[in-house]
mmCIF file of C-alpha atoms and ligand atoms in Angstrom:
data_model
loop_
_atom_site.group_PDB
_atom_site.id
_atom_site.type_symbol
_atom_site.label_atom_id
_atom_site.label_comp_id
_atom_site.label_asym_id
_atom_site.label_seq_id
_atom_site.Cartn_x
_atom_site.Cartn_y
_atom_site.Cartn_z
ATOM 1 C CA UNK M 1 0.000 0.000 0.000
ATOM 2 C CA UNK M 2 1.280 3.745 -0.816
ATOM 3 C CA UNK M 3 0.379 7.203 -1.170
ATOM 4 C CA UNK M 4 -0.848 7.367 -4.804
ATOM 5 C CA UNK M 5 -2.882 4.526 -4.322
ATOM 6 C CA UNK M 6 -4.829 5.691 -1.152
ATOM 7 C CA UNK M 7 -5.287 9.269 -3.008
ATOM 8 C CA UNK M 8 -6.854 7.570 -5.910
ATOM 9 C CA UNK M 9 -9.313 6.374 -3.540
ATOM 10 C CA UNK M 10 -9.873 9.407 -2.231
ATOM 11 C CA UNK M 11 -10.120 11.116 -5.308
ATOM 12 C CA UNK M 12 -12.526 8.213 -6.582
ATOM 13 C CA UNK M 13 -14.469 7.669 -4.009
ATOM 14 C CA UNK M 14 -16.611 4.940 -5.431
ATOM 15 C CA UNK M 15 -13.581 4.906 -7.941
ATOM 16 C CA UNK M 16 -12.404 2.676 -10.688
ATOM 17 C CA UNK M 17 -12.795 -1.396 -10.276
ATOM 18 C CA UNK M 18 -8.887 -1.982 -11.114
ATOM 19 C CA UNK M 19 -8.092 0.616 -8.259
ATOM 20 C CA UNK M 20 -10.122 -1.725 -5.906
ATOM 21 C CA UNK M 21 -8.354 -5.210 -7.331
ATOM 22 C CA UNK M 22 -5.038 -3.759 -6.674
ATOM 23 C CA UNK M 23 -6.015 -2.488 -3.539
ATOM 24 C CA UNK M 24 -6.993 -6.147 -2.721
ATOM 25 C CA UNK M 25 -3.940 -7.362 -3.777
ATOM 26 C CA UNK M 26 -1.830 -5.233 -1.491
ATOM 27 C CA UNK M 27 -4.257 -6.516 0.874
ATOM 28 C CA UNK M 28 -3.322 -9.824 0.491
ATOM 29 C CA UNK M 29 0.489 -9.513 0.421
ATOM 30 C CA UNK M 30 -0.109 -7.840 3.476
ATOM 31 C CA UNK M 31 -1.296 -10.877 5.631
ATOM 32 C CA UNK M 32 1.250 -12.796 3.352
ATOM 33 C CA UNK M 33 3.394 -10.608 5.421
ATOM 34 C CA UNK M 34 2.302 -11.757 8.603
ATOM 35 C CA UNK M 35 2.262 -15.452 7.619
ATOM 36 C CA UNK M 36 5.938 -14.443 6.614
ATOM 37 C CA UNK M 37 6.650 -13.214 10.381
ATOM 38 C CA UNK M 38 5.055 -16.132 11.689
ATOM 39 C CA UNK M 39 7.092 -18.594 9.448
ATOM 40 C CA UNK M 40 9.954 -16.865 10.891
ATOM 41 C CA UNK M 41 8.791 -17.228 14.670
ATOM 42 C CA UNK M 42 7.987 -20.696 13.905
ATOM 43 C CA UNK M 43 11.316 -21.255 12.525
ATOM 44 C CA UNK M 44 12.918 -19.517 15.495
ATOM 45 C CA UNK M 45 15.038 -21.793 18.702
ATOM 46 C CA UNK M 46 14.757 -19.882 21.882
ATOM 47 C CA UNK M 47 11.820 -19.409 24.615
ATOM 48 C CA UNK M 48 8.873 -21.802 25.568
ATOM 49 C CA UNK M 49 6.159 -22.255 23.490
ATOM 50 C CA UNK M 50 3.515 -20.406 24.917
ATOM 51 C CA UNK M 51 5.913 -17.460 25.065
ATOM 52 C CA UNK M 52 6.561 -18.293 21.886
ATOM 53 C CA UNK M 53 2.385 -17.715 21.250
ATOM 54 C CA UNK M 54 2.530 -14.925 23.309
ATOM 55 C CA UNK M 55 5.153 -13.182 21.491
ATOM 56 C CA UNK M 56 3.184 -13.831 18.472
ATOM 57 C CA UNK M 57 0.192 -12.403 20.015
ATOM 58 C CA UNK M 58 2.187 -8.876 20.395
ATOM 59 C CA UNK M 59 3.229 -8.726 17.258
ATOM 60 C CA UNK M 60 0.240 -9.179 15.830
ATOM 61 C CA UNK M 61 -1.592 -6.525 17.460
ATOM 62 C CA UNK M 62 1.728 -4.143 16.665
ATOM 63 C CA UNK M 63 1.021 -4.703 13.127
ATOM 64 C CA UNK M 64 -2.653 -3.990 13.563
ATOM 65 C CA UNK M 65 -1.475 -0.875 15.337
ATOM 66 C CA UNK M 66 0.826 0.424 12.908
ATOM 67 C CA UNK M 67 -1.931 -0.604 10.421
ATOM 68 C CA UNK M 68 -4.763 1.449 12.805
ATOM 69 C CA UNK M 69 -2.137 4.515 12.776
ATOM 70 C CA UNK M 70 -1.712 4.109 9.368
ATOM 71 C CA UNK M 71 -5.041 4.300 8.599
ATOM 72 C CA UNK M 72 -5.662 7.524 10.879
ATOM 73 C CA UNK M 73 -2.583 8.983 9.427
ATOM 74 C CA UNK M 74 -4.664 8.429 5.821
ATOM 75 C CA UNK M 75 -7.697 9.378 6.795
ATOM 76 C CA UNK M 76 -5.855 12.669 8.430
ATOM 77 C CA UNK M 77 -4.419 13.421 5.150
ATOM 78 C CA UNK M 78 -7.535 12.738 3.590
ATOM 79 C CA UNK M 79 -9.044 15.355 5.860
ATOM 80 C CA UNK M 80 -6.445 17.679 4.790
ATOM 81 C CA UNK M 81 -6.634 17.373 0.984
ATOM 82 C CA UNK M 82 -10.386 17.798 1.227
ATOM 83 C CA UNK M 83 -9.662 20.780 3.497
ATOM 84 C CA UNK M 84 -7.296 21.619 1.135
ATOM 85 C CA UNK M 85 -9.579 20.991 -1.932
ATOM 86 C CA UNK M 86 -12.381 23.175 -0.419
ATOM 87 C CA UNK M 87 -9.932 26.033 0.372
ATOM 88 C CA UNK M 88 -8.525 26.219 -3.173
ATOM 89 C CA UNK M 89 -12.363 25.948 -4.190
ATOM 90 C CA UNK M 90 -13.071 28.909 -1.847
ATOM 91 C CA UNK M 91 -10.030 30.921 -3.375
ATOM 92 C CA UNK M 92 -11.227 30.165 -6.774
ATOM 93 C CA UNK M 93 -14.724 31.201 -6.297
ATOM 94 C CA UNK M 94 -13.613 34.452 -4.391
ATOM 95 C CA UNK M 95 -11.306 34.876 -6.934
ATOM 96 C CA UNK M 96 -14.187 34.743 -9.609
ATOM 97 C CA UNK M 97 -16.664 36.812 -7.068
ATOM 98 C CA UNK M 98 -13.590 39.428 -7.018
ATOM 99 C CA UNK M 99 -12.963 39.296 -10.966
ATOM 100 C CA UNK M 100 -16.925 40.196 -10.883
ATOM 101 C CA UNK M 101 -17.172 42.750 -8.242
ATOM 102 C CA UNK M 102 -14.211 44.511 -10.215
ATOM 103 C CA UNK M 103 -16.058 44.135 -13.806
ATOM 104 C CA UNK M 104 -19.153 45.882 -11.697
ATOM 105 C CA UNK M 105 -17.175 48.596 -10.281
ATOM 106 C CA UNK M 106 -15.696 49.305 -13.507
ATOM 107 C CA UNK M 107 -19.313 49.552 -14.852
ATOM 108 C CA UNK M 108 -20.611 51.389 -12.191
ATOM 109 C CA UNK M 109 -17.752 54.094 -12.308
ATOM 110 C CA UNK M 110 -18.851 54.275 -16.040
ATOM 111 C CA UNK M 111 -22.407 54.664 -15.134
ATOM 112 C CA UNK M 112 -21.185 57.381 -12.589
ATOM 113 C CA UNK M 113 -19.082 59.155 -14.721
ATOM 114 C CA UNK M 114 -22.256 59.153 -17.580
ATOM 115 C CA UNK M 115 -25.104 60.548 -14.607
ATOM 116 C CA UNK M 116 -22.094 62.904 -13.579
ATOM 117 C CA UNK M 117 -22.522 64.106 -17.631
ATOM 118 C CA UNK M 118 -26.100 63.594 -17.672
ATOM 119 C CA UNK M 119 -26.285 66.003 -14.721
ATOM 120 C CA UNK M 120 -23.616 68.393 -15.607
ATOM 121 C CA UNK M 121 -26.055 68.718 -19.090
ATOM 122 C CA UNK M 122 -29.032 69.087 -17.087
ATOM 123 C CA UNK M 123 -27.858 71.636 -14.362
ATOM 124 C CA UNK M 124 -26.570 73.451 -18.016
ATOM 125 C CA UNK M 125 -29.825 72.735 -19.518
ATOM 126 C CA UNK M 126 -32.040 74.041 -16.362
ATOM 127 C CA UNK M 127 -29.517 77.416 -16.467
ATOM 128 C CA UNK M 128 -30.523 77.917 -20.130
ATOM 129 C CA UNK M 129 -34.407 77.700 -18.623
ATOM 130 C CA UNK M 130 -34.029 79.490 -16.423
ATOM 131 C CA UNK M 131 -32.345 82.597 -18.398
ATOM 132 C CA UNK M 132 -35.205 81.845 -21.085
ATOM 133 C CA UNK M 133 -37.899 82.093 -18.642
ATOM 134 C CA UNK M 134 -36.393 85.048 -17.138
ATOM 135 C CA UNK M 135 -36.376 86.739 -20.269
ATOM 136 C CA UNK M 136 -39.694 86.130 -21.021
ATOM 137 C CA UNK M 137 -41.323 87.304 -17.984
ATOM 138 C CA UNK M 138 -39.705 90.740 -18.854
ATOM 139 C CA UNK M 139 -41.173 90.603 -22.240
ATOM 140 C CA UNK M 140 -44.016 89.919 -20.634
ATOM 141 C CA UNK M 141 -45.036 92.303 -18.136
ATOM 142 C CA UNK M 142 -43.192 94.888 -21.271
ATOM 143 C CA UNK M 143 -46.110 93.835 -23.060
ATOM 144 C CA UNK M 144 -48.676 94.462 -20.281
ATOM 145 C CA UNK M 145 -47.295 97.739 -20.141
ATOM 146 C CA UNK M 146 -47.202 98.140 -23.983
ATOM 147 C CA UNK M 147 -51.071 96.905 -23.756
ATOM 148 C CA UNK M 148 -51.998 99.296 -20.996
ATOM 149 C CA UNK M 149 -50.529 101.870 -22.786
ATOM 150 C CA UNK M 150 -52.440 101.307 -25.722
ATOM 151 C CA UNK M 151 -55.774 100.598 -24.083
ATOM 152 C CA UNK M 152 -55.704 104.511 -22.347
ATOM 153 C CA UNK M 153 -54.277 105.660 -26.135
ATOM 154 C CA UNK M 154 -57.714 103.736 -27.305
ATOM 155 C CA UNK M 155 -59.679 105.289 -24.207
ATOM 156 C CA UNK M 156 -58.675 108.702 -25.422
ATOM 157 C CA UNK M 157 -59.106 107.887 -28.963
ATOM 158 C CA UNK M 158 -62.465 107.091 -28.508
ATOM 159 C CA UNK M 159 -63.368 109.799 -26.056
ATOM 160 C CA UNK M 160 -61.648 111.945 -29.070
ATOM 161 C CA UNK M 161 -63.763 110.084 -31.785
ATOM 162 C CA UNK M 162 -67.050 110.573 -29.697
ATOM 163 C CA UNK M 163 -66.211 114.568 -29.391
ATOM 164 C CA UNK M 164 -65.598 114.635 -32.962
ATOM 165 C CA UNK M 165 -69.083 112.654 -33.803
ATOM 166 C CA UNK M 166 -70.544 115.700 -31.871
ATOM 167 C CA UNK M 167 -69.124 118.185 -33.068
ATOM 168 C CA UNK M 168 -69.690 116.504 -36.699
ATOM 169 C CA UNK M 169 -73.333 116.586 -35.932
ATOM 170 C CA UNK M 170 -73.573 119.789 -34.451
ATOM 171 C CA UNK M 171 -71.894 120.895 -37.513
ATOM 172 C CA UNK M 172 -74.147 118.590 -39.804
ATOM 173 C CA UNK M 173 -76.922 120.527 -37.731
ATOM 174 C CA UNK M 174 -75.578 124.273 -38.060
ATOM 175 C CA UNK M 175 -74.822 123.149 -42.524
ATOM 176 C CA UNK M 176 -78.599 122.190 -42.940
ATOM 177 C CA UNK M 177 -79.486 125.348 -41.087
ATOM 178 C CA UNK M 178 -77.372 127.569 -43.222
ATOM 179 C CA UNK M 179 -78.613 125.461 -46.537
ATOM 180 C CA UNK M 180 -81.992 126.377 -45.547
ATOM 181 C CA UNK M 181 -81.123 129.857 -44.805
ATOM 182 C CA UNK M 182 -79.239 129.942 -48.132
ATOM 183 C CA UNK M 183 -82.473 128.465 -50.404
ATOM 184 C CA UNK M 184 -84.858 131.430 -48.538
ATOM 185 C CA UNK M 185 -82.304 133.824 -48.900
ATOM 186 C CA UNK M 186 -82.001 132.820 -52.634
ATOM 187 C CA UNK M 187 -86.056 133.039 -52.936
ATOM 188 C CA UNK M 188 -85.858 136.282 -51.763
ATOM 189 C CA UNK M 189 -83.211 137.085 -54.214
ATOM 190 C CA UNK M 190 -85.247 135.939 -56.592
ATOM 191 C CA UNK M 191 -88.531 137.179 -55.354
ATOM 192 C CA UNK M 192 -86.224 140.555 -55.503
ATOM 193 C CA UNK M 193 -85.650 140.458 -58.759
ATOM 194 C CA UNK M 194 -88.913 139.581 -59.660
ATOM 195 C CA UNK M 195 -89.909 142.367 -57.959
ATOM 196 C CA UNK M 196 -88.002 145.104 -59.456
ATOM 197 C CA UNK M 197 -89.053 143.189 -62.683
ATOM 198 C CA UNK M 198 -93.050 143.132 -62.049
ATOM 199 C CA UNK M 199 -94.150 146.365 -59.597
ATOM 200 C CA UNK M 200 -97.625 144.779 -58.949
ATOM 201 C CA UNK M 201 -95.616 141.343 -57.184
ATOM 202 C CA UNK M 202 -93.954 143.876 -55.123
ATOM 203 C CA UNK M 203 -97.762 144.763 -54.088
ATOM 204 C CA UNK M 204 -98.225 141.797 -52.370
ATOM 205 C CA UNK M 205 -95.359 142.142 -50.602
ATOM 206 C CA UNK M 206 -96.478 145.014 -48.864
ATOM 207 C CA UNK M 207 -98.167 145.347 -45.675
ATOM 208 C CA UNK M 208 -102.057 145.587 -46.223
ATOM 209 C CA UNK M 209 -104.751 147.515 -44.471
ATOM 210 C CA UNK M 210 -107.779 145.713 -42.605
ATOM 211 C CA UNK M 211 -109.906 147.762 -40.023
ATOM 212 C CA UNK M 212 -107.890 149.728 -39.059
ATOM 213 C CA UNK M 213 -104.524 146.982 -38.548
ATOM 214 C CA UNK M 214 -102.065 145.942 -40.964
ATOM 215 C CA UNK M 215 -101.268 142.834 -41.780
ATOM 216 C CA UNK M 216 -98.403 141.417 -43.654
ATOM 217 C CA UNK M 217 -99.197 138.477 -46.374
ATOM 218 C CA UNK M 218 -95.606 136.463 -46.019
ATOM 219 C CA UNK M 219 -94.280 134.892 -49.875
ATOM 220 C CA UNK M 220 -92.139 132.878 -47.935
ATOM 221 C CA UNK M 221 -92.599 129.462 -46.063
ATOM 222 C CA UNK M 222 -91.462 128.867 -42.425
ATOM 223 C CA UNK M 223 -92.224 126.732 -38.779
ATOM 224 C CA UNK M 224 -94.197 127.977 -37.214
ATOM 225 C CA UNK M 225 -91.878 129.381 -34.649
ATOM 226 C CA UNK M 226 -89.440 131.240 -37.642
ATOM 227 C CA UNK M 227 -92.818 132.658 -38.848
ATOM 228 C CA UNK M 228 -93.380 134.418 -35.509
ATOM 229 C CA UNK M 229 -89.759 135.287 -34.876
ATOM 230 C CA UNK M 230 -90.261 136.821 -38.721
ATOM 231 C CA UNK M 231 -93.066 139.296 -37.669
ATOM 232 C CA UNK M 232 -91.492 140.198 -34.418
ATOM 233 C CA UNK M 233 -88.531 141.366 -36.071
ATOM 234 C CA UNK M 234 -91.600 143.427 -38.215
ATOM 235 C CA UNK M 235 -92.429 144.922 -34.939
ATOM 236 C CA UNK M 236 -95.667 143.053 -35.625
ATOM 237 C CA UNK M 237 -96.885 139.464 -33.917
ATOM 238 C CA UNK M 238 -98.602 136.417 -35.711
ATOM 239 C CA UNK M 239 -102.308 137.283 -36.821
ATOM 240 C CA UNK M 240 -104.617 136.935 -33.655
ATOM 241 C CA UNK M 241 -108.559 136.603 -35.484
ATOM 242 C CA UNK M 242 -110.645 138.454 -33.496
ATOM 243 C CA UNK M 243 -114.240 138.264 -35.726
ATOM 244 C CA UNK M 244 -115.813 136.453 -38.406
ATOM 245 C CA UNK M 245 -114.418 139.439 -40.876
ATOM 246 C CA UNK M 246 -110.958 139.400 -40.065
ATOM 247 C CA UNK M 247 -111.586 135.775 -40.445
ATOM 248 C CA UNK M 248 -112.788 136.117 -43.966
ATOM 249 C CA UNK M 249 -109.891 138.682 -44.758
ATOM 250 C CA UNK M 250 -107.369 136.312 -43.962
ATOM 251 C CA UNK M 251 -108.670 133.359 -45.900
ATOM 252 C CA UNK M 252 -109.488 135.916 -49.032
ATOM 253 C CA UNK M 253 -105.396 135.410 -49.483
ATOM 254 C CA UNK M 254 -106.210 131.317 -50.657
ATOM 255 C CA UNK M 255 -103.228 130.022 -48.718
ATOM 256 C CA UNK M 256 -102.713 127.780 -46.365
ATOM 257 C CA UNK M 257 -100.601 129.990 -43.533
ATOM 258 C CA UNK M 258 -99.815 130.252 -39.981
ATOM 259 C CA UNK M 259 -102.032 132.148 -37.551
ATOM 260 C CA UNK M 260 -101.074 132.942 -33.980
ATOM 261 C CA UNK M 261 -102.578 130.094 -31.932
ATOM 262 C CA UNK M 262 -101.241 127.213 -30.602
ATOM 263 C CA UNK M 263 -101.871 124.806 -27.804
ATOM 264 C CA UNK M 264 -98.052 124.033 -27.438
ATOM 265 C CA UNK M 265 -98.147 124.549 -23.495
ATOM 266 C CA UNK M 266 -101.266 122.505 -22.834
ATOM 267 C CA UNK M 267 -102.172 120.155 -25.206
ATOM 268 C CA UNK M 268 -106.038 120.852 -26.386
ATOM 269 C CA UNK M 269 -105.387 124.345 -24.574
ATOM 270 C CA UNK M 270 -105.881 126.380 -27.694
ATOM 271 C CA UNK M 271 -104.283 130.011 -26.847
ATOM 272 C CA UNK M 272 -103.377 132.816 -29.041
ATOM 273 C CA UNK M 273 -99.833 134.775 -29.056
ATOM 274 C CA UNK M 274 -101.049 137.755 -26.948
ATOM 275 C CA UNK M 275 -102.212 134.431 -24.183
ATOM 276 C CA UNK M 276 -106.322 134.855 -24.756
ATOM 277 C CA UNK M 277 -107.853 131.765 -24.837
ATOM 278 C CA UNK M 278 -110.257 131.171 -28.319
ATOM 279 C CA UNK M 279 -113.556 132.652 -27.893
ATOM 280 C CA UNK M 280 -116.511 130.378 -28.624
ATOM 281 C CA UNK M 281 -117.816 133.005 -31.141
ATOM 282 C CA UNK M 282 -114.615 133.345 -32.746
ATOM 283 C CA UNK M 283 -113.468 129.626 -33.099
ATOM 284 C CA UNK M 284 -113.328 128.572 -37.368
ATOM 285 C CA UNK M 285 -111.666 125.369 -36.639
ATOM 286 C CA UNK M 286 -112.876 123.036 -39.726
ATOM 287 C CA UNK M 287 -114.485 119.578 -39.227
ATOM 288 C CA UNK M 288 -113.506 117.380 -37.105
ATOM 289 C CA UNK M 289 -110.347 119.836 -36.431
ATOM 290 C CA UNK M 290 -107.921 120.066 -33.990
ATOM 291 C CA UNK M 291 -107.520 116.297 -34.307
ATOM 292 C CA UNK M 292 -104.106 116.414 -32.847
ATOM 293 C CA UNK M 293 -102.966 113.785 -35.963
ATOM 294 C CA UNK M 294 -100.444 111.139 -34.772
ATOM 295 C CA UNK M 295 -100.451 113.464 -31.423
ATOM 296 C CA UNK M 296 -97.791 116.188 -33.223
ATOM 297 C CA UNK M 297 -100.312 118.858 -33.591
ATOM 298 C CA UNK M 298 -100.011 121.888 -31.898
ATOM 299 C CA UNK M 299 -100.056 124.711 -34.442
ATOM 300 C CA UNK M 300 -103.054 126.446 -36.134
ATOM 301 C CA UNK M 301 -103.379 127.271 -39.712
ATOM 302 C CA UNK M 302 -105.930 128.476 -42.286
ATOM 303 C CA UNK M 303 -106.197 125.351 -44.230
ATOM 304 C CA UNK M 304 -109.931 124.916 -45.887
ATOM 305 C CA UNK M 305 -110.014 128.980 -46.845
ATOM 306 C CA UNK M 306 -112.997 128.085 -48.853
ATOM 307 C CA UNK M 307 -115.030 127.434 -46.039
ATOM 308 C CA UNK M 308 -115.415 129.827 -43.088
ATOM 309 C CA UNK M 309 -114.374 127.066 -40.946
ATOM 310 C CA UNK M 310 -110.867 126.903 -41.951
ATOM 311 C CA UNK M 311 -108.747 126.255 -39.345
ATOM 312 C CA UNK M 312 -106.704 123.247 -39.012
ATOM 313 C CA UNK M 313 -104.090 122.210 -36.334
ATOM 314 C CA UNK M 314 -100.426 120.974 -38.007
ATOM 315 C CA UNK M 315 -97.356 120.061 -36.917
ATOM 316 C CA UNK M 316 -95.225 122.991 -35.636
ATOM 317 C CA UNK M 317 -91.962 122.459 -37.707
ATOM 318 C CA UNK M 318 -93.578 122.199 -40.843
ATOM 319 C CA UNK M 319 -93.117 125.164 -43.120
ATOM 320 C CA UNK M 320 -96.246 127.355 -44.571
ATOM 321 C CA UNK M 321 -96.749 130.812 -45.407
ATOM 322 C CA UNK M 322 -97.788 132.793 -42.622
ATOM 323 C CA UNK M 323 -99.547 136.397 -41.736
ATOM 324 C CA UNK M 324 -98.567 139.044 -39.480
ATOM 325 C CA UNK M 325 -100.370 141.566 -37.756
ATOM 326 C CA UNK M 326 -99.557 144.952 -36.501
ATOM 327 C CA UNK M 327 -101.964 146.659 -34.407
ATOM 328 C CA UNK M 328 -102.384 150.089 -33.884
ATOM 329 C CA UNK M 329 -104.834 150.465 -31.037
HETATM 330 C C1 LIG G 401 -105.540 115.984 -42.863
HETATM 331 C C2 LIG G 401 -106.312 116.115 -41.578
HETATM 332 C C3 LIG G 401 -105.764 117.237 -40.739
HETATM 333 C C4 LIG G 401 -104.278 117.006 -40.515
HETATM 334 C C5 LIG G 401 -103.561 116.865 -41.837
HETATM 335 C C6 LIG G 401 -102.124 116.520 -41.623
HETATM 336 O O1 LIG G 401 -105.705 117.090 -43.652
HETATM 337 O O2 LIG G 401 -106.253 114.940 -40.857
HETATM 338 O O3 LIG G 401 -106.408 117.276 -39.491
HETATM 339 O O4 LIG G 401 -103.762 118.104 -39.811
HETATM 340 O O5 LIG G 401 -104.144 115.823 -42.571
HETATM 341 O O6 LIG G 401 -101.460 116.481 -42.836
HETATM 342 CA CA1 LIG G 402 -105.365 118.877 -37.801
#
């Protein structure tokens, strides 16, 4: 029996079938051995024979001892190389766990050094934003200012527009005055002309004598109002009809013209310029008249001058011949 033999046992456990064969055969030439010692003791002159038998007794269990030690000694080694096998295992696995946990620190500096990137970008990134966005929010409130601005120019420009509107139609107002104005003053003009042209037209343009008051028989039209105003500036008023002849002079002119009554202040109030109400005697209204038509009538007129009864109530602003009257009493 040697080393190799008992580590190919231990390295094949339940190992090769020669292994075990010439394991048996060292087995064998082992107790051939001990037959060998025997033969020798047998052969041997010297002590009695049961010394003899003892002496072969102790050597017998010496060879079983050295064998026991033997056999401790192997399975002490065998202890050991296992030890030894499961150490270099360890090493080679730690070695392998150490190969690995460098590979992953390599890595993971990598991965560091890219989130270190990553983050120097984004810090760089968020600086940019943060310029942008304070940029904006100055363009920004410049704008609100800009729009404020523009909202009080607008204000003003309205207010400005709205003046102008008024003014425009005060002005509007004031031109179709003055075009009116300019058409009578061209009638007259014309009337004027005709005048110098035709001496018995300039007749009726004259102030004529009734009873004892004059009375002026306009050529013109006016309101009612301008008519008035007209034979104030005459030193005379608008005709006030005082009996059934005056009545019948007035209508002998066939027009239809203002007289001085109105019921302006009161509506069916009927009162002439001087402020006398209209007498029962004296009223000529026509039929069915004042009617007040549409509720805009509040000036008299002679209207029907074929009839007596000739009086008719109009609107104020529309424009008629009219008489004036100058009294002398
Ligand atoms: C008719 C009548 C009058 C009225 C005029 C208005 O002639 O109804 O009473 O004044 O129309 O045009
Ligand atoms: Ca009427």
């Amino acid at each position: 029996m040697d080393a190799t033999d008992i580590y190919a046992n231990v390295e094949e456990p339940s190992g090769g079938h020669s292994k075990w064969k010439r394991e048996m055969n060292r087995s064998t030439n082992i107790y051939e051995n001990k037959d060998a010692c025997c033969a020798v003791e047998q052969n041997r002159v010297g002590p009695a024979l049961s010394d003899v038998a003892r002496s072969k007794t102790v050597k017998t269990s010496s060879c079983r001892a050295a064998a026991v030690i033997l056999g401790l000694l192997c399975l002490l080694l065998l202890v050991g190389l296992i030890t030894l096998g499961f150490l270099h295992k360890d090493r080679t696995e730690l070695e392998m766990e150490m190969v690995q946990l460098q590979t992953s620190h390599k890595n993971l500096t990598k991965e560091n050094d890219q989130l270190q990137t990553s983050f120097r970008n984004l810090t760089k990134e968020n600086d940019q934003l943060q310029t942008s966005f304070r940029n904006l929010t100055k363009e920004n409130d410049q704008l609100q200012t800009s729009f404020k601005n523009l909202t009080k120019e607008n204000d003003q420009l309205q207010t400005s527009f709205k003046n102008l509107t008024k003014e425009n139609d005060q002005l509007q107002t004031s031109y179709s005055i003055l075009t009116k104005d300019r058409d009578q003053l061209q009638k007259i003009l014309e009337k004027r002309i005709d005048e110098q042209n035709n001496p018995q037209v300039l007749y009726s343009e004259v102030w004529r004598h009734f009873n004892g008051n004059f009375y002026y028989f306009s050529s013109l039209m006016k309101s009612w109002q301008e008519s008035r105003n007209d034979c104030q500036q005459r030193g005379a008023d608008l005709v006030i009809i005082n009996s059934a002849k005056e009545q019948d002079f007035i209508r002998s002119w066939r027009k239809h013209m203002w007289i001085g009554l109105n019921d302006r202040e009161v509506e069916g109030t009927w009162r002439w310029v001087d402020g006398t109400p209209v007498l029962t005697a004296t009223r000529f209204w026509g039929t069915s008249e004042p009617n007040d038509a549409k509720g805009t009538e509040d000036c008299a007129e002679i209207y029907n001058y074929e009839s007596q009864n000739s009086w008719n109530d109009a609107p104020c602003e529309i424009q008629k011949h009219w008489i004036c009257e100058s009294r002398l009493k």
